[in-house]
Short mmCIF file of C-alpha atoms in Angstrom, two decimals:
data_model
loop_
_atom_site.label_atom_id
_atom_site.label_comp_id
_atom_site.label_asym_id
_atom_site.label_seq_id
_atom_site.Cartn_x
_atom_site.Cartn_y
_atom_site.Cartn_z
CA UNK A 23 -33.31 22.90 14.01
CA UNK A 24 -30.88 20.12 13.64
CA UNK A 25 -29.87 20.47 10.04
CA UNK A 26 -26.01 19.94 9.96
CA UNK A 27 -25.25 22.30 6.94
CA UNK A 28 -27.31 24.99 8.52
CA UNK A 29 -25.67 24.85 11.83
CA UNK A 30 -22.28 24.86 10.08
CA UNK A 31 -23.15 28.08 8.49
CA UNK A 32 -24.06 29.65 11.90
CA UNK A 33 -20.91 28.19 13.56
CA UNK A 34 -18.74 29.84 11.01
CA UNK A 35 -20.47 33.10 10.94
CA UNK A 36 -21.39 33.48 14.56
CA UNK A 37 -19.14 36.57 15.32
CA UNK A 38 -19.68 38.18 12.07
CA UNK A 39 -23.31 37.65 12.16
CA UNK A 40 -23.79 39.31 15.52
CA UNK A 41 -21.37 42.34 14.87
CA UNK A 42 -22.08 43.03 11.25
CA UNK A 43 -25.69 41.64 10.98
CA UNK A 44 -27.84 41.46 13.95
CA UNK A 45 -27.13 44.74 15.49
CA UNK A 46 -27.88 46.61 12.30
CA UNK A 47 -30.74 44.86 10.48
CA UNK A 48 -33.43 44.60 13.27
CA UNK A 49 -34.50 48.30 13.21
CA UNK A 50 -37.48 47.57 11.06
CA UNK A 51 -39.02 45.19 13.59
CA UNK A 52 -39.73 47.75 16.15
CA UNK A 53 -43.51 47.49 15.43
CA UNK A 54 -43.20 43.69 15.71
CA UNK A 55 -41.54 44.05 19.16
CA UNK A 56 -44.05 46.57 20.39
CA UNK A 57 -47.01 44.33 19.46
CA UNK A 58 -45.39 41.44 21.06
CA UNK A 59 -44.66 43.39 24.38
CA UNK A 60 -48.31 44.73 24.40
CA UNK A 61 -49.41 41.05 24.98
CA UNK A 62 -47.04 40.38 27.77
CA UNK A 63 -47.54 40.90 31.54
CA UNK A 64 -45.07 43.23 33.37
CA UNK A 65 -41.90 41.08 34.35
CA UNK A 66 -43.26 38.17 32.43
CA UNK A 67 -41.34 35.08 31.53
CA UNK A 68 -40.37 34.96 27.87
CA UNK A 69 -38.48 32.36 25.61
CA UNK A 70 -36.20 33.85 22.83
CA UNK A 71 -36.59 30.60 20.46
CA UNK A 72 -33.69 30.43 18.19
CA UNK A 73 -32.03 33.47 19.95
CA UNK A 74 -28.89 33.34 17.79
CA UNK A 75 -26.35 35.93 19.29
CA UNK A 76 -28.86 36.82 21.87
CA UNK A 77 -29.37 40.42 21.22
CA UNK A 78 -33.10 40.24 21.41
CA UNK A 79 -32.92 38.13 24.67
CA UNK A 80 -30.86 40.96 26.06
CA UNK A 81 -33.35 43.58 25.04
CA UNK A 82 -36.20 41.67 26.55
CA UNK A 83 -34.30 41.41 29.95
CA UNK A 84 -33.44 45.15 29.64
CA UNK A 85 -37.23 45.88 29.30
CA UNK A 86 -37.75 44.04 32.62
CA UNK A 87 -38.81 40.55 31.37
CA UNK A 88 -37.37 37.24 32.57
CA UNK A 89 -36.04 36.17 29.21
CA UNK A 90 -34.50 32.77 28.32
CA UNK A 91 -32.56 32.06 25.30
CA UNK A 92 -32.65 28.82 23.41
CA UNK A 93 -30.50 28.07 20.38
CA UNK A 94 -29.22 25.01 18.56
CA UNK A 95 -25.77 26.59 17.78
CA UNK A 96 -23.28 26.20 20.47
CA UNK A 97 -21.16 29.06 18.76
CA UNK A 98 -24.01 31.54 18.93
CA UNK A 99 -24.79 30.45 22.56
CA UNK A 100 -21.03 31.21 23.43
CA UNK A 101 -21.41 34.54 21.66
CA UNK A 102 -24.64 35.53 23.60
CA UNK A 103 -22.75 34.63 26.94
CA UNK A 104 -19.63 36.56 26.02
CA UNK A 105 -21.49 39.58 24.79
CA UNK A 106 -24.56 39.86 26.94
CA UNK A 107 -23.85 37.47 29.90
CA UNK A 108 -26.94 35.25 28.78
CA UNK A 109 -26.72 31.61 29.48
CA UNK A 110 -28.40 30.05 26.42
CA UNK A 111 -29.96 26.84 26.51
CA UNK A 112 -28.33 24.62 23.42
CA UNK A 113 -31.24 22.63 22.18
CA UNK A 114 -33.18 22.17 18.90
CA UNK A 115 -36.87 22.71 18.54
CA UNK A 116 -37.78 19.23 19.59
CA UNK A 117 -36.96 20.38 23.15
CA UNK A 118 -39.99 22.60 23.18
CA UNK A 119 -42.14 19.61 24.07
CA UNK A 120 -40.70 19.46 27.69
CA UNK A 121 -41.02 23.25 28.29
CA UNK A 122 -43.85 25.23 29.99
CA UNK A 123 -44.62 28.38 32.13
CA UNK A 124 -43.96 31.14 29.40
CA UNK A 125 -45.90 34.17 29.02
CA UNK A 126 -44.50 34.79 25.62
CA UNK A 127 -42.35 33.16 22.92
CA UNK A 128 -40.34 35.22 20.56
CA UNK A 129 -39.54 32.99 17.34
CA UNK A 130 -37.93 35.65 15.26
CA UNK A 131 -37.06 33.87 12.07
CA UNK A 132 -35.94 30.70 13.61
CA UNK A 133 -38.66 28.12 12.87
CA UNK A 134 -38.28 28.66 9.15
CA UNK A 135 -35.35 26.12 9.46
CA UNK A 136 -37.67 23.43 10.47
CA UNK A 137 -38.97 20.98 7.92
CA UNK A 138 -42.58 21.91 6.96
CA UNK A 139 -43.71 18.27 7.93
CA UNK A 140 -42.53 19.19 11.58
CA UNK A 141 -44.05 22.68 11.76
CA UNK A 142 -47.73 21.57 13.14
CA UNK A 143 -45.93 19.65 16.08
CA UNK A 144 -43.64 22.67 16.92
CA UNK A 145 -46.50 25.27 16.88
CA UNK A 146 -48.35 22.83 19.15
CA UNK A 147 -45.49 22.54 21.50
CA UNK A 148 -45.05 26.26 21.48
CA UNK A 149 -48.75 26.76 22.57
CA UNK A 150 -48.15 24.09 25.22
CA UNK A 151 -45.24 26.00 26.47
CA UNK A 152 -47.15 29.14 26.89
CA UNK A 153 -49.37 30.17 30.02
CA UNK A 154 -53.04 30.85 29.05
CA UNK A 155 -53.27 34.00 26.72
CA UNK A 156 -49.41 33.50 26.24
CA UNK A 157 -48.05 35.61 23.23
CA UNK A 158 -46.25 34.46 20.11
CA UNK A 159 -44.18 36.41 17.61
CA UNK A 160 -43.38 34.29 14.50
CA UNK A 161 -41.14 35.58 11.75
CA UNK A 162 -41.03 33.63 8.55
CA UNK A 163 -39.88 34.07 4.83
CA UNK A 164 -42.63 33.90 2.33
CA UNK A 165 -42.48 31.47 -0.64
CA UNK A 166 -43.06 27.98 -1.77
CA UNK A 167 -41.66 24.60 -0.62
CA UNK A 168 -38.36 23.93 0.90
CA UNK A 169 -34.93 24.72 -0.31
CA UNK A 170 -31.38 25.87 0.50
CA UNK A 171 -30.08 29.26 0.24
CA UNK A 172 -26.64 30.45 -1.28
CA UNK A 173 -24.99 29.60 2.01
CA UNK A 174 -26.49 26.26 2.10
CA UNK A 175 -29.00 26.78 4.97
CA UNK A 176 -32.24 24.76 4.94
CA UNK A 177 -35.47 26.95 4.57
CA UNK A 178 -39.12 26.11 4.76
CA UNK A 179 -41.18 28.75 2.98
CA UNK A 180 -44.95 29.49 3.40
CA UNK A 181 -47.63 31.69 1.90
CA UNK A 182 -49.21 33.95 4.30
CA UNK A 183 -52.57 32.04 4.31
CA UNK A 184 -50.85 28.89 4.78
CA UNK A 185 -48.91 30.11 7.66
CA UNK A 186 -51.93 31.65 9.37
CA UNK A 187 -53.82 28.49 8.98
CA UNK A 188 -51.13 26.48 10.80
CA UNK A 189 -50.96 29.04 13.53
CA UNK A 190 -54.71 28.90 14.08
CA UNK A 191 -54.84 25.26 13.94
CA UNK A 192 -52.35 25.18 16.82
CA UNK A 193 -54.76 27.04 18.99
CA UNK A 194 -53.57 30.60 18.44
CA UNK A 195 -55.63 33.73 17.96
CA UNK A 196 -53.78 36.10 15.44
CA UNK A 197 -53.66 39.59 16.62
CA UNK A 198 -51.58 41.25 13.83
CA UNK A 199 -49.48 40.34 10.71
CA UNK A 200 -46.95 42.46 9.07
CA UNK A 201 -45.22 41.99 5.71
CA UNK A 202 -41.80 43.32 4.86
CA UNK A 203 -38.64 43.03 2.95
CA UNK A 204 -35.21 42.60 4.27
CA UNK A 205 -31.76 41.51 3.35
CA UNK A 206 -30.57 38.41 5.31
CA UNK A 207 -27.20 36.91 5.99
CA UNK A 208 -27.03 35.74 2.41
CA UNK A 209 -27.25 39.19 1.12
CA UNK A 210 -30.66 38.51 -0.66
CA UNK A 211 -33.66 40.72 -0.46
CA UNK A 212 -36.49 38.60 0.62
CA UNK A 213 -40.10 39.14 1.55
CA UNK A 214 -41.13 37.98 5.11
CA UNK A 215 -44.06 37.90 7.40
CA UNK A 216 -44.19 38.47 11.16
CA UNK A 217 -47.39 37.11 12.91
CA UNK A 218 -48.28 38.25 16.32
CA UNK A 219 -50.85 36.00 18.31
CA UNK A 220 -51.84 34.74 21.55
CA UNK A 221 -52.80 31.24 22.98
#
């Protein structure tokens, strides 16, 4: 994710996002987290792709995994370091092409900031970064096309069928999907889907 306006929003909101949003809005993802963990080996290596303030990276580490954080926002990376002691790799999604050796990738509402034309390549690079049978948790918002939200962040929207087709075309086997509704940083209630799969 390298959209300037989107990164500006996260730069300005880093502290508020982490303290007022991220810690209180993830309680409905316990089922997704459990499904993802069930596919991981004990002590496995996991990438939190688009880790934001680092709370999921910290949780994965607390559960005994070797978790790395990666995010395009230097401000979010700094928050993760100061709050959780996590050294986050500041990179965009294109850096995935050089990564390997992960047992799982937790892409929790991060790849939705990538243009649709780039999504097949990003998913292919995710698969290549995973070990055989490596796990993927992919959270995305449902909708049509591409647009900006009220905060001027760029979003790519998919139907569930469209997203599943992309995931399967990248070489994944889908294990579970879950739809839900939630209020994001912009304060709007939106429908999302979380896909759990393995390579």
